[in-house]
């Protein structure tokens, strides 16, 4: 899971257009990893999250809202 989220981050960095083809699958993975029980997995999930939020070509208000809710929970989690 940790490696998968890092690979996903690299893919989104180098080929952000791929997000449009696999939007649902990528979002499901990122949200799943943001809620993982292992801290390193949650931390590495922040990398693709950053790529999605900061890229104007792939981010829209619905996606941003969904991801920011998970990010808020992640920030308030005391185990990080």
GROMACS .gro file of C-alpha atoms in nm:
model
   80
    1UNK     CA    1   0.000   0.000   0.000
    2UNK     CA    2   0.284   0.235   0.085
    3UNK     CA    3   0.462   0.167  -0.244
    4UNK     CA    4   0.140   0.188  -0.440
    5UNK     CA    5   0.064   0.536  -0.312
    6UNK     CA    6   0.418   0.651  -0.392
    7UNK     CA    7   0.390   0.505  -0.743
    8UNK     CA    8   0.054   0.675  -0.786
    9UNK     CA    9   0.210   1.004  -0.685
   10UNK     CA   10   0.482   0.963  -0.945
   11UNK     CA   11   0.229   0.876  -1.215
   12UNK     CA   12   0.020   1.183  -1.132
   13UNK     CA   13   0.330   1.401  -1.135
   14UNK     CA   14   0.459   1.283  -1.472
   15UNK     CA   15   0.128   1.203  -1.647
   16UNK     CA   16  -0.151   1.401  -1.481
   17UNK     CA   17  -0.382   1.342  -1.778
   18UNK     CA   18  -0.413   0.977  -1.675
   19UNK     CA   19  -0.625   1.092  -1.381
   20UNK     CA   20  -0.919   1.169  -1.611
   21UNK     CA   21  -0.925   0.811  -1.741
   22UNK     CA   22  -0.909   0.650  -1.397
   23UNK     CA   23  -1.059   0.920  -1.175
   24UNK     CA   24  -1.287   0.695  -0.971
   25UNK     CA   25  -1.023   0.427  -0.914
   26UNK     CA   26  -0.753   0.677  -0.818
   27UNK     CA   27  -0.980   0.864  -0.578
   28UNK     CA   28  -1.091   0.540  -0.415
   29UNK     CA   29  -0.728   0.436  -0.364
   30UNK     CA   30  -0.621   0.772  -0.222
   31UNK     CA   31  -0.919   0.786   0.014
   32UNK     CA   32  -0.857   0.426   0.120
   33UNK     CA   33  -0.491   0.498   0.194
   34UNK     CA   34  -0.573   0.820   0.381
   35UNK     CA   35  -0.787   0.612   0.617
   36UNK     CA   36  -0.541   0.323   0.653
   37UNK     CA   37  -0.447   0.199   0.999
   38UNK     CA   38  -0.072   0.235   0.931
   39UNK     CA   39   0.077   0.583   0.971
   40UNK     CA   40   0.338   0.545   0.690
   41UNK     CA   41   0.061   0.453   0.446
   42UNK     CA   42  -0.145   0.757   0.547
   43UNK     CA   43   0.161   0.980   0.515
   44UNK     CA   44   0.252   0.848   0.171
   45UNK     CA   45  -0.111   0.897   0.060
   46UNK     CA   46  -0.056   1.269   0.106
   47UNK     CA   47   0.174   1.272  -0.197
   48UNK     CA   48  -0.092   1.183  -0.459
   49UNK     CA   49  -0.336   1.398  -0.265
   50UNK     CA   50  -0.105   1.695  -0.318
   51UNK     CA   51  -0.078   1.621  -0.691
   52UNK     CA   52  -0.455   1.607  -0.727
   53UNK     CA   53  -0.528   1.922  -0.527
   54UNK     CA   54  -0.255   2.140  -0.680
   55UNK     CA   55  -0.305   2.045  -1.043
   56UNK     CA   56  -0.574   2.266  -1.200
   57UNK     CA   57  -0.613   2.023  -1.490
   58UNK     CA   58  -0.739   1.740  -1.271
   59UNK     CA   59  -0.889   1.905  -0.968
   60UNK     CA   60  -1.246   2.025  -0.951
   61UNK     CA   61  -1.455   2.143  -0.659
   62UNK     CA   62  -1.620   1.804  -0.596
   63UNK     CA   63  -1.288   1.623  -0.585
   64UNK     CA   64  -1.126   1.892  -0.371
   65UNK     CA   65  -1.412   1.885  -0.120
   66UNK     CA   66  -1.397   1.508  -0.092
   67UNK     CA   67  -1.021   1.502  -0.042
   68UNK     CA   68  -1.009   1.795   0.198
   69UNK     CA   69  -1.255   1.621   0.429
   70UNK     CA   70  -1.018   1.324   0.450
   71UNK     CA   71  -0.721   1.555   0.493
   72UNK     CA   72  -0.894   1.728   0.783
   73UNK     CA   73  -0.945   1.393   0.955
   74UNK     CA   74  -0.583   1.305   0.889
   75UNK     CA   75  -0.456   1.627   1.040
   76UNK     CA   76  -0.667   1.587   1.352
   77UNK     CA   77  -0.550   1.226   1.402
   78UNK     CA   78  -0.319   1.218   1.703
   79UNK     CA   79  -0.120   0.913   1.590
   80UNK     CA   80   0.056   1.112   1.316
   0.00000   0.00000   0.00000
